């Protein structure tokens, strides 16, 4: 589907690397023009935010974005934790211990932890999985890396692979690039997948994931963008400098 | 090949989980009968030791085994580090910095590090690989886990997968289960692969690896042995309680 084949009635936005860049020790740095771009989307279109972040609660992320200068609604932020909770509930994983007792665990939930990924914590998770007959990892996204101001940083995906290999576990991905995750945000706008674009800095999780869900994928040249992705097997529907350019181009196209 | 199809003229022994069990804070605990078994092998057959351990030097491992009560020759211990060095040299990876300057690295060598696997060290390795056009990981083995007295512990394999996934790196395995590694030890005894047995506690690295190299694989029920491996796709040529039983059975067969 070409970026111009159908009017764009709604936008899904990745947060980190698109709206701001993370920077250790600070709340992060705004990407120029992104506050105004989000304001335009609220005024002239529809917008939802889809992120795999899981270190903090949605409330915490909402407050951080507000401090950075964004005006948005907390309930428009989609994060994988609630979806993972639903999976655990739907599959009766918690049936045996409805009081949420974690003293006898039977699966491992893996999300952002960054400095929490020590040998001890990884090994504790490994031992839980190693003990079970059908080891299951529920992952909050499976990103390869993300971009911080001080350089690229390993994301949760690698650590999932580490545990998966060590104990031959099954992996269920919640969050991007899982199709259901995108669909939930599209449904919330009352739109159809082909009426929406996803704007992100990750060629696999954002652009590829959206395209698999029938959503057009826009790649920005901010955040973790790499020049070598020009030759990536995943081809974005649109490649732009940043969120502002994407919004300028696509709102114009929509109105004309 | 059946265990009885050809006389056994030489033995390859895995060390940890076969000769002794590792135990944090101590030099380890002897597995009963293993000192005598090694003595018998030196007296009545030929023996070499093949291990993926890389935390310490061969000299250090030799001294530890001596303190545990074993009588063996240091040069009979085969470890992956020298092989990895050879690979690096043969492939001209060090050509550009023959003074061994590591300030501008172009590959990552991954071995046992255990508590060294922090987020920071993993991320430092990731950044090296992420910067290169053809990222290469040279791994010292690719074990899933090993058994310590306090429980099973993640081995280097998972951490290789983590880095490999995060930066789409190529991986070269040195050490078990790499065929060349087994061959080097077999050659050193002046024997052929089908005249030798490998005795180990790891169904994949030891038994499967040996079998791929044309060596009969003996699985012991010590170390990391798991009852569920009865159904493993890899079938050992012989399953025995421990090193002592294996040596008793196989020396008898050889002499008769």
Tab-separated table of N, CA, C and O in Angstrom, chain A residues 51-144:
chain	number	residue	atom	x	y	z
A	51	UNK	N	3.893	2.190	22.795
A	51	UNK	CA	5.270	2.036	23.249
A	51	UNK	C	5.461	0.693	23.936
A	51	UNK	O	4.525	0.168	24.540
A	52	UNK	N	6.657	0.155	23.827
A	52	UNK	CA	6.973	-1.083	24.549
A	52	UNK	C	7.595	-0.813	25.910
A	52	UNK	O	8.025	-1.738	26.580
A	53	UNK	N	7.679	0.433	26.302
A	53	UNK	CA	8.305	0.736	27.593
A	53	UNK	C	7.557	0.069	28.731
A	53	UNK	O	6.329	0.019	28.736
A	54	UNK	N	8.304	-0.429	29.685
A	54	UNK	CA	7.648	-1.102	30.804
A	54	UNK	C	8.380	-0.892	32.123
A	54	UNK	O	8.036	-1.488	33.123
A	55	UNK	N	9.425	-0.047	32.118
A	55	UNK	CA	10.142	0.178	33.379
A	55	UNK	C	9.261	0.874	34.412
A	55	UNK	O	9.391	0.646	35.601
A	56	UNK	N	8.396	1.760	33.957
A	56	UNK	CA	7.539	2.498	34.866
A	56	UNK	C	6.086	2.382	34.436
A	56	UNK	O	5.780	1.902	33.356
A	57	UNK	N	5.200	2.868	35.274
A	57	UNK	CA	3.766	2.791	34.992
A	57	UNK	C	3.365	3.790	33.899
A	57	UNK	O	4.125	4.699	33.563
A	58	UNK	N	2.143	3.612	33.393
A	58	UNK	CA	1.637	4.537	32.390
A	58	UNK	C	1.528	5.944	32.968
A	58	UNK	O	1.851	6.930	32.303
A	59	UNK	N	1.096	6.025	34.229
A	59	UNK	CA	0.964	7.317	34.902
A	59	UNK	C	2.325	8.027	34.925
A	59	UNK	O	2.420	9.223	34.635
A	60	UNK	N	3.373	7.270	35.241
A	60	UNK	CA	4.707	7.850	35.319
A	60	UNK	C	5.155	8.380	33.950
A	60	UNK	O	5.698	9.475	33.829
A	61	UNK	N	4.895	7.570	32.904
A	61	UNK	CA	5.278	7.978	31.550
A	61	UNK	C	4.487	9.215	31.123
A	61	UNK	O	5.035	10.156	30.540
A	62	UNK	N	3.196	9.211	31.441
A	62	UNK	CA	2.328	10.359	31.121
A	62	UNK	C	2.860	11.637	31.770
A	62	UNK	O	2.956	12.685	31.130
A	63	UNK	N	3.242	11.515	33.037
A	63	UNK	CA	3.750	12.697	33.756
A	63	UNK	C	5.075	13.180	33.162
A	63	UNK	O	5.324	14.374	33.060
A	64	UNK	N	5.916	12.222	32.746
A	64	UNK	CA	7.182	12.593	32.125
A	64	UNK	C	6.942	13.353	30.817
A	64	UNK	O	7.558	14.402	30.576
A	65	UNK	N	6.028	12.843	30.007
A	65	UNK	CA	5.731	13.505	28.728
A	65	UNK	C	5.148	14.899	28.961
A	65	UNK	O	5.459	15.841	28.234
A	66	UNK	N	4.336	15.025	29.983
A	66	UNK	CA	3.762	16.331	30.322
A	66	UNK	C	4.871	17.305	30.722
A	66	UNK	O	4.905	18.450	30.265
A	67	UNK	N	5.809	16.820	31.533
A	67	UNK	CA	6.929	17.675	31.949
A	67	UNK	C	7.798	18.069	30.751
A	67	UNK	O	8.392	19.143	30.727
A	68	UNK	N	7.874	17.171	29.764
A	68	UNK	CA	8.649	17.490	28.561
A	68	UNK	C	7.938	18.528	27.691
A	68	UNK	O	8.532	19.079	26.759
A	69	UNK	N	6.652	18.783	27.986
A	69	UNK	CA	5.929	19.815	27.256
A	69	UNK	C	4.780	19.309	26.390
A	69	UNK	O	4.094	20.095	25.730
A	70	UNK	N	4.555	17.985	26.383
A	70	UNK	CA	3.490	17.430	25.545
A	70	UNK	C	2.126	17.608	26.194
A	70	UNK	O	2.001	17.555	27.426
A	71	UNK	N	1.117	17.822	25.375
A	71	UNK	CA	-0.271	17.801	25.839
A	71	UNK	C	-0.915	16.562	25.236
A	71	UNK	O	-0.979	16.424	24.002
A	72	UNK	N	-1.306	15.637	26.085
A	72	UNK	CA	-1.921	14.401	25.595
A	72	UNK	C	-2.783	13.804	26.693
A	72	UNK	O	-2.762	14.291	27.831
A	73	UNK	N	-3.561	12.770	26.357
A	73	UNK	CA	-4.381	12.099	27.368
A	73	UNK	C	-3.703	10.793	27.802
A	73	UNK	O	-3.266	10.013	26.952
A	74	UNK	N	-3.679	10.577	29.107
A	74	UNK	CA	-3.024	9.374	29.625
A	74	UNK	C	-3.599	8.097	29.014
A	74	UNK	O	-2.862	7.176	28.673
A	75	UNK	N	-4.918	8.082	28.841
A	75	UNK	CA	-5.547	6.838	28.339
A	75	UNK	C	-5.255	6.591	26.850
A	75	UNK	O	-5.620	5.541	26.323
A	76	UNK	N	-4.585	7.528	26.207
A	76	UNK	CA	-4.200	7.316	24.804
A	76	UNK	C	-2.839	6.633	24.673
A	76	UNK	O	-2.384	6.372	23.568
A	77	UNK	N	-2.201	6.369	25.796
A	77	UNK	CA	-0.905	5.672	25.768
A	77	UNK	C	-1.137	4.167	25.905
A	77	UNK	O	-1.721	3.715	26.885
A	78	UNK	N	-0.670	3.405	24.922
A	78	UNK	CA	-0.800	1.940	24.949
A	78	UNK	C	0.550	1.304	25.284
A	78	UNK	O	1.529	1.521	24.584
A	79	UNK	N	0.553	0.536	26.370
A	79	UNK	CA	1.786	-0.129	26.816
A	79	UNK	C	1.510	-1.625	26.932
A	79	UNK	O	0.365	-2.037	27.112
A	80	UNK	N	2.542	-2.453	26.859
A	80	UNK	CA	2.286	-3.900	26.815
A	80	UNK	C	1.872	-4.548	28.140
A	80	UNK	O	1.318	-5.639	28.130
A	81	UNK	N	2.103	-3.909	29.259
A	81	UNK	CA	1.822	-4.590	30.527
A	81	UNK	C	0.363	-5.044	30.673
A	81	UNK	O	0.112	-6.207	31.000
A	82	UNK	N	-0.615	-4.168	30.396
A	82	UNK	CA	-2.004	-4.626	30.534
A	82	UNK	C	-2.315	-5.817	29.628
A	82	UNK	O	-3.028	-6.740	30.019
A	83	UNK	N	-1.724	-5.802	28.433
A	83	UNK	CA	-1.955	-6.895	27.483
A	83	UNK	C	-1.345	-8.197	28.007
A	83	UNK	O	-1.934	-9.264	27.884
A	84	UNK	N	-0.178	-8.077	28.601
A	84	UNK	CA	0.472	-9.262	29.177
A	84	UNK	C	-0.370	-9.811	30.322
A	84	UNK	O	-0.558	-11.020	30.454
A	85	UNK	N	-0.908	-8.919	31.130
A	85	UNK	CA	-1.789	-9.334	32.243
A	85	UNK	C	-2.979	-10.112	31.710
A	85	UNK	O	-3.361	-11.139	32.252
A	86	UNK	N	-3.573	-9.574	30.604
A	86	UNK	CA	-4.726	-10.231	30.012
A	86	UNK	C	-4.344	-11.637	29.534
A	86	UNK	O	-5.067	-12.600	29.751
A	87	UNK	N	-3.163	-11.750	28.894
A	87	UNK	CA	-2.722	-13.059	28.402
A	87	UNK	C	-2.599	-14.053	29.553
A	87	UNK	O	-3.057	-15.178	29.481
A	88	UNK	N	-1.988	-13.588	30.622
A	88	UNK	CA	-1.783	-14.463	31.787
A	88	UNK	C	-3.124	-14.920	32.352
A	88	UNK	O	-3.313	-16.089	32.695
A	89	UNK	N	-4.076	-13.977	32.386
A	89	UNK	CA	-5.404	-14.292	32.925
A	89	UNK	C	-6.147	-15.249	31.985
A	89	UNK	O	-6.669	-16.279	32.414
A	90	UNK	N	-6.167	-14.891	30.681
A	90	UNK	CA	-6.912	-15.678	29.698
A	90	UNK	C	-6.419	-17.114	29.600
A	90	UNK	O	-7.171	-18.025	29.291
A	91	UNK	N	-5.122	-17.317	29.813
A	91	UNK	CA	-4.574	-18.663	29.657
A	91	UNK	C	-4.486	-19.410	30.977
A	91	UNK	O	-3.836	-20.435	31.084
A	92	UNK	N	-5.139	-18.849	31.984
A	92	UNK	CA	-5.233	-19.564	33.264
A	92	UNK	C	-3.899	-19.782	33.936
A	92	UNK	O	-3.737	-20.674	34.762
A	93	UNK	N	-2.897	-18.955	33.556
A	93	UNK	CA	-1.568	-19.160	34.127
A	93	UNK	C	-1.572	-18.857	35.629
A	93	UNK	O	-0.836	-19.437	36.402
A	94	UNK	N	-2.475	-17.940	36.004
A	94	UNK	CA	-2.517	-17.572	37.424
A	94	UNK	C	-3.573	-18.368	38.191
A	94	UNK	O	-3.758	-18.163	39.374
A	95	UNK	N	-4.249	-19.279	37.496
A	95	UNK	CA	-5.372	-19.991	38.096
A	95	UNK	C	-4.984	-20.619	39.445
A	95	UNK	O	-5.703	-20.528	40.427
A	96	UNK	N	-3.813	-21.225	39.441
A	96	UNK	CA	-3.415	-21.986	40.628
A	96	UNK	C	-3.116	-21.106	41.832
A	96	UNK	O	-3.104	-21.568	42.948
A	97	UNK	N	-2.812	-19.854	41.584
A	97	UNK	CA	-2.497	-18.987	42.735
A	97	UNK	C	-3.169	-17.621	42.521
A	97	UNK	O	-2.553	-16.629	42.180
A	98	UNK	N	-4.472	-17.633	42.759
A	98	UNK	CA	-5.248	-16.431	42.443
A	98	UNK	C	-4.938	-15.263	43.369
A	98	UNK	O	-5.275	-14.132	43.093
A	99	UNK	N	-4.277	-15.571	44.468
A	99	UNK	CA	-3.877	-14.488	45.371
A	99	UNK	C	-2.560	-13.863	44.912
A	99	UNK	O	-1.931	-13.116	45.648
A	100	UNK	N	-2.151	-14.168	43.672
A	100	UNK	CA	-0.932	-13.612	43.084
A	100	UNK	C	0.333	-13.974	43.859
A	100	UNK	O	1.314	-13.233	43.865
A	101	UNK	N	0.272	-15.125	44.513
A	101	UNK	CA	1.447	-15.629	45.209
A	101	UNK	C	2.530	-15.944	44.174
A	101	UNK	O	2.290	-16.664	43.219
A	102	UNK	N	3.703	-15.380	44.314
A	102	UNK	CA	4.765	-15.653	43.349
A	102	UNK	C	5.850	-16.566	43.934
A	102	UNK	O	6.959	-16.628	43.440
A	103	UNK	N	5.480	-17.282	44.999
A	103	UNK	CA	6.484	-18.143	45.625
A	103	UNK	C	6.695	-19.436	44.834
A	103	UNK	O	7.694	-20.105	44.994
A	104	UNK	N	5.721	-19.772	43.960
A	104	UNK	CA	5.874	-20.984	43.142
A	104	UNK	C	5.568	-20.635	41.691
A	104	UNK	O	4.551	-21.064	41.135
A	105	UNK	N	6.420	-19.868	41.050
A	105	UNK	CA	6.110	-19.341	39.716
A	105	UNK	C	6.146	-20.424	38.636
A	105	UNK	O	6.832	-21.431	38.788
A	106	UNK	N	5.388	-20.194	37.558
A	106	UNK	CA	5.424	-21.139	36.438
A	106	UNK	C	5.653	-20.463	35.086
A	106	UNK	O	5.560	-21.093	34.053
A	107	UNK	N	5.923	-19.183	35.084
A	107	UNK	CA	6.361	-18.538	33.851
A	107	UNK	C	7.161	-17.302	34.214
A	107	UNK	O	7.213	-16.898	35.371
A	108	UNK	N	7.822	-16.733	33.222
A	108	UNK	CA	8.644	-15.565	33.461
A	108	UNK	C	8.142	-14.430	32.583
A	108	UNK	O	7.877	-14.629	31.397
A	109	UNK	N	7.939	-13.272	33.182
A	109	UNK	CA	7.514	-12.076	32.449
A	109	UNK	C	8.738	-11.183	32.298
A	109	UNK	O	9.361	-10.801	33.280
A	110	UNK	N	9.093	-10.893	31.025
A	110	UNK	CA	10.340	-10.173	30.790
A	110	UNK	C	10.050	-8.816	30.159
A	110	UNK	O	9.465	-8.739	29.097
A	111	UNK	N	10.472	-7.760	30.829
A	111	UNK	CA	10.273	-6.425	30.280
A	111	UNK	C	11.547	-5.625	30.383
A	111	UNK	O	12.615	-6.174	30.650
A	112	UNK	N	11.447	-4.325	30.174
A	112	UNK	CA	12.628	-3.468	30.312
A	112	UNK	C	13.165	-3.591	31.729
A	112	UNK	O	12.418	-3.521	32.684
A	113	UNK	N	14.453	-3.719	31.868
A	113	UNK	CA	15.014	-3.718	33.217
A	113	UNK	C	16.372	-3.058	33.197
A	113	UNK	O	16.861	-2.592	34.190
A	114	UNK	N	16.983	-3.033	32.048
A	114	UNK	CA	18.263	-2.380	31.864
A	114	UNK	C	19.249	-2.848	32.922
A	114	UNK	O	19.648	-4.003	32.916
A	115	UNK	N	19.585	-2.009	33.890
A	115	UNK	CA	20.602	-2.407	34.862
A	115	UNK	C	20.129	-3.574	35.725
A	115	UNK	O	20.921	-4.193	36.419
A	116	UNK	N	18.826	-3.868	35.679
A	116	UNK	CA	18.312	-5.031	36.400
A	116	UNK	C	18.736	-6.337	35.754
A	116	UNK	O	18.619	-7.395	36.371
A	117	UNK	N	19.236	-6.305	34.516
A	117	UNK	CA	19.698	-7.528	33.858
A	117	UNK	C	21.087	-7.905	34.367
A	117	UNK	O	22.080	-7.750	33.673
A	118	UNK	N	21.149	-8.405	35.598
A	118	UNK	CA	22.415	-8.903	36.131
A	118	UNK	C	22.442	-10.413	35.920
A	118	UNK	O	21.417	-11.023	35.609
A	119	UNK	N	23.605	-11.015	36.129
A	119	UNK	CA	23.676	-12.466	36.015
A	119	UNK	C	22.738	-13.119	37.025
A	119	UNK	O	22.057	-14.091	36.705
A	120	UNK	N	22.675	-12.551	38.225
A	120	UNK	CA	21.831	-13.138	39.277
A	120	UNK	C	20.352	-13.119	38.900
A	120	UNK	O	19.651	-14.119	39.079
A	121	UNK	N	19.857	-11.984	38.375
A	121	UNK	CA	18.433	-11.930	38.050
A	121	UNK	C	18.123	-12.810	36.843
A	121	UNK	O	17.107	-13.496	36.809
A	122	UNK	N	19.027	-12.801	35.854
A	122	UNK	CA	18.818	-13.670	34.694
A	122	UNK	C	18.801	-15.128	35.146
A	122	UNK	O	17.984	-15.929	34.698
A	123	UNK	N	19.704	-15.480	36.031
A	123	UNK	CA	19.796	-16.866	36.469
A	123	UNK	C	18.592	-17.263	37.319
A	123	UNK	O	18.135	-18.413	37.264
A	124	UNK	N	18.060	-16.314	38.092
A	124	UNK	CA	16.856	-16.593	38.887
A	124	UNK	C	15.692	-16.907	37.935
A	124	UNK	O	14.935	-17.865	38.147
A	125	UNK	N	15.571	-16.115	36.875
A	125	UNK	CA	14.518	-16.367	35.877
A	125	UNK	C	14.757	-17.712	35.198
A	125	UNK	O	13.830	-18.504	34.985
A	126	UNK	N	16.029	-17.967	34.861
A	126	UNK	CA	16.384	-19.244	34.229
A	126	UNK	C	15.967	-20.425	35.096
A	126	UNK	O	15.400	-21.402	34.611
A	127	UNK	N	16.213	-20.327	36.400
A	127	UNK	CA	15.896	-21.457	37.284
A	127	UNK	C	14.398	-21.720	37.364
A	127	UNK	O	13.968	-22.872	37.439
A	128	UNK	N	13.599	-20.651	37.335
A	128	UNK	CA	12.139	-20.827	37.315
A	128	UNK	C	11.741	-21.618	36.065
A	128	UNK	O	10.996	-22.600	36.133
A	129	UNK	N	12.261	-21.196	34.907
A	129	UNK	CA	11.888	-21.828	33.642
A	129	UNK	C	12.423	-23.259	33.559
A	129	UNK	O	11.757	-24.165	33.054
A	130	UNK	N	13.626	-23.448	34.048
A	130	UNK	CA	14.303	-24.751	33.995
A	130	UNK	C	13.524	-25.811	34.770
A	130	UNK	O	13.552	-26.992	34.438
A	131	UNK	N	12.792	-25.368	35.808
A	131	UNK	CA	12.057	-26.296	36.675
A	131	UNK	C	10.734	-26.746	36.081
A	131	UNK	O	10.155	-27.727	36.535
A	132	UNK	N	10.208	-25.970	35.087
A	132	UNK	CA	8.863	-26.269	34.599
A	132	UNK	C	8.922	-27.177	33.370
A	132	UNK	O	9.921	-27.204	32.654
A	133	UNK	N	7.831	-27.896	33.139
A	133	UNK	CA	7.800	-28.834	32.020
A	133	UNK	C	7.608	-28.138	30.683
A	133	UNK	O	8.097	-28.610	29.667
A	134	UNK	N	6.865	-27.035	30.682
A	134	UNK	CA	6.583	-26.323	29.440
A	134	UNK	C	6.939	-24.854	29.672
A	134	UNK	O	6.071	-24.006	29.850
A	135	UNK	N	8.247	-24.542	29.705
A	135	UNK	CA	8.657	-23.193	30.092
A	135	UNK	C	8.131	-22.122	29.145
A	135	UNK	O	8.153	-22.289	27.933
A	136	UNK	N	7.611	-21.049	29.720
A	136	UNK	CA	6.971	-19.984	28.957
A	136	UNK	C	7.525	-18.632	29.379
A	136	UNK	O	7.571	-18.312	30.564
A	137	UNK	N	7.950	-17.845	28.382
A	137	UNK	CA	8.367	-16.475	28.628
A	137	UNK	C	7.330	-15.547	28.022
A	137	UNK	O	6.996	-15.681	26.844
A	138	UNK	N	6.781	-14.652	28.814
A	138	UNK	CA	5.895	-13.629	28.272
A	138	UNK	C	6.720	-12.355	28.187
A	138	UNK	O	7.210	-11.848	29.193
A	139	UNK	N	6.924	-11.869	26.967
A	139	UNK	CA	7.835	-10.746	26.762
A	139	UNK	C	7.072	-9.480	26.435
A	139	UNK	O	6.084	-9.514	25.705
A	140	UNK	N	7.524	-8.381	26.993
A	140	UNK	CA	6.933	-7.081	26.692
A	140	UNK	C	7.750	-6.474	25.552
A	140	UNK	O	8.703	-5.745	25.775
A	141	UNK	N	7.402	-6.839	24.325
A	141	UNK	CA	8.182	-6.408	23.171
A	141	UNK	C	9.373	-7.320	22.973
A	141	UNK	O	9.649	-8.201	23.796
A	142	UNK	N	10.063	-7.146	21.843
A	142	UNK	CA	11.268	-7.956	21.592
A	142	UNK	C	12.271	-7.116	20.801
A	142	UNK	O	12.927	-7.607	19.892
A	143	UNK	N	12.393	-5.844	21.172
A	143	UNK	CA	13.290	-4.927	20.467
A	143	UNK	C	14.742	-5.364	20.554
A	143	UNK	O	15.154	-5.993	21.527
A	144	UNK	N	15.501	-5.065	19.504
A	144	UNK	CA	16.915	-5.398	19.482
A	144	UNK	C	17.703	-4.375	20.305
A	144	UNK	O	18.547	-4.729	21.107
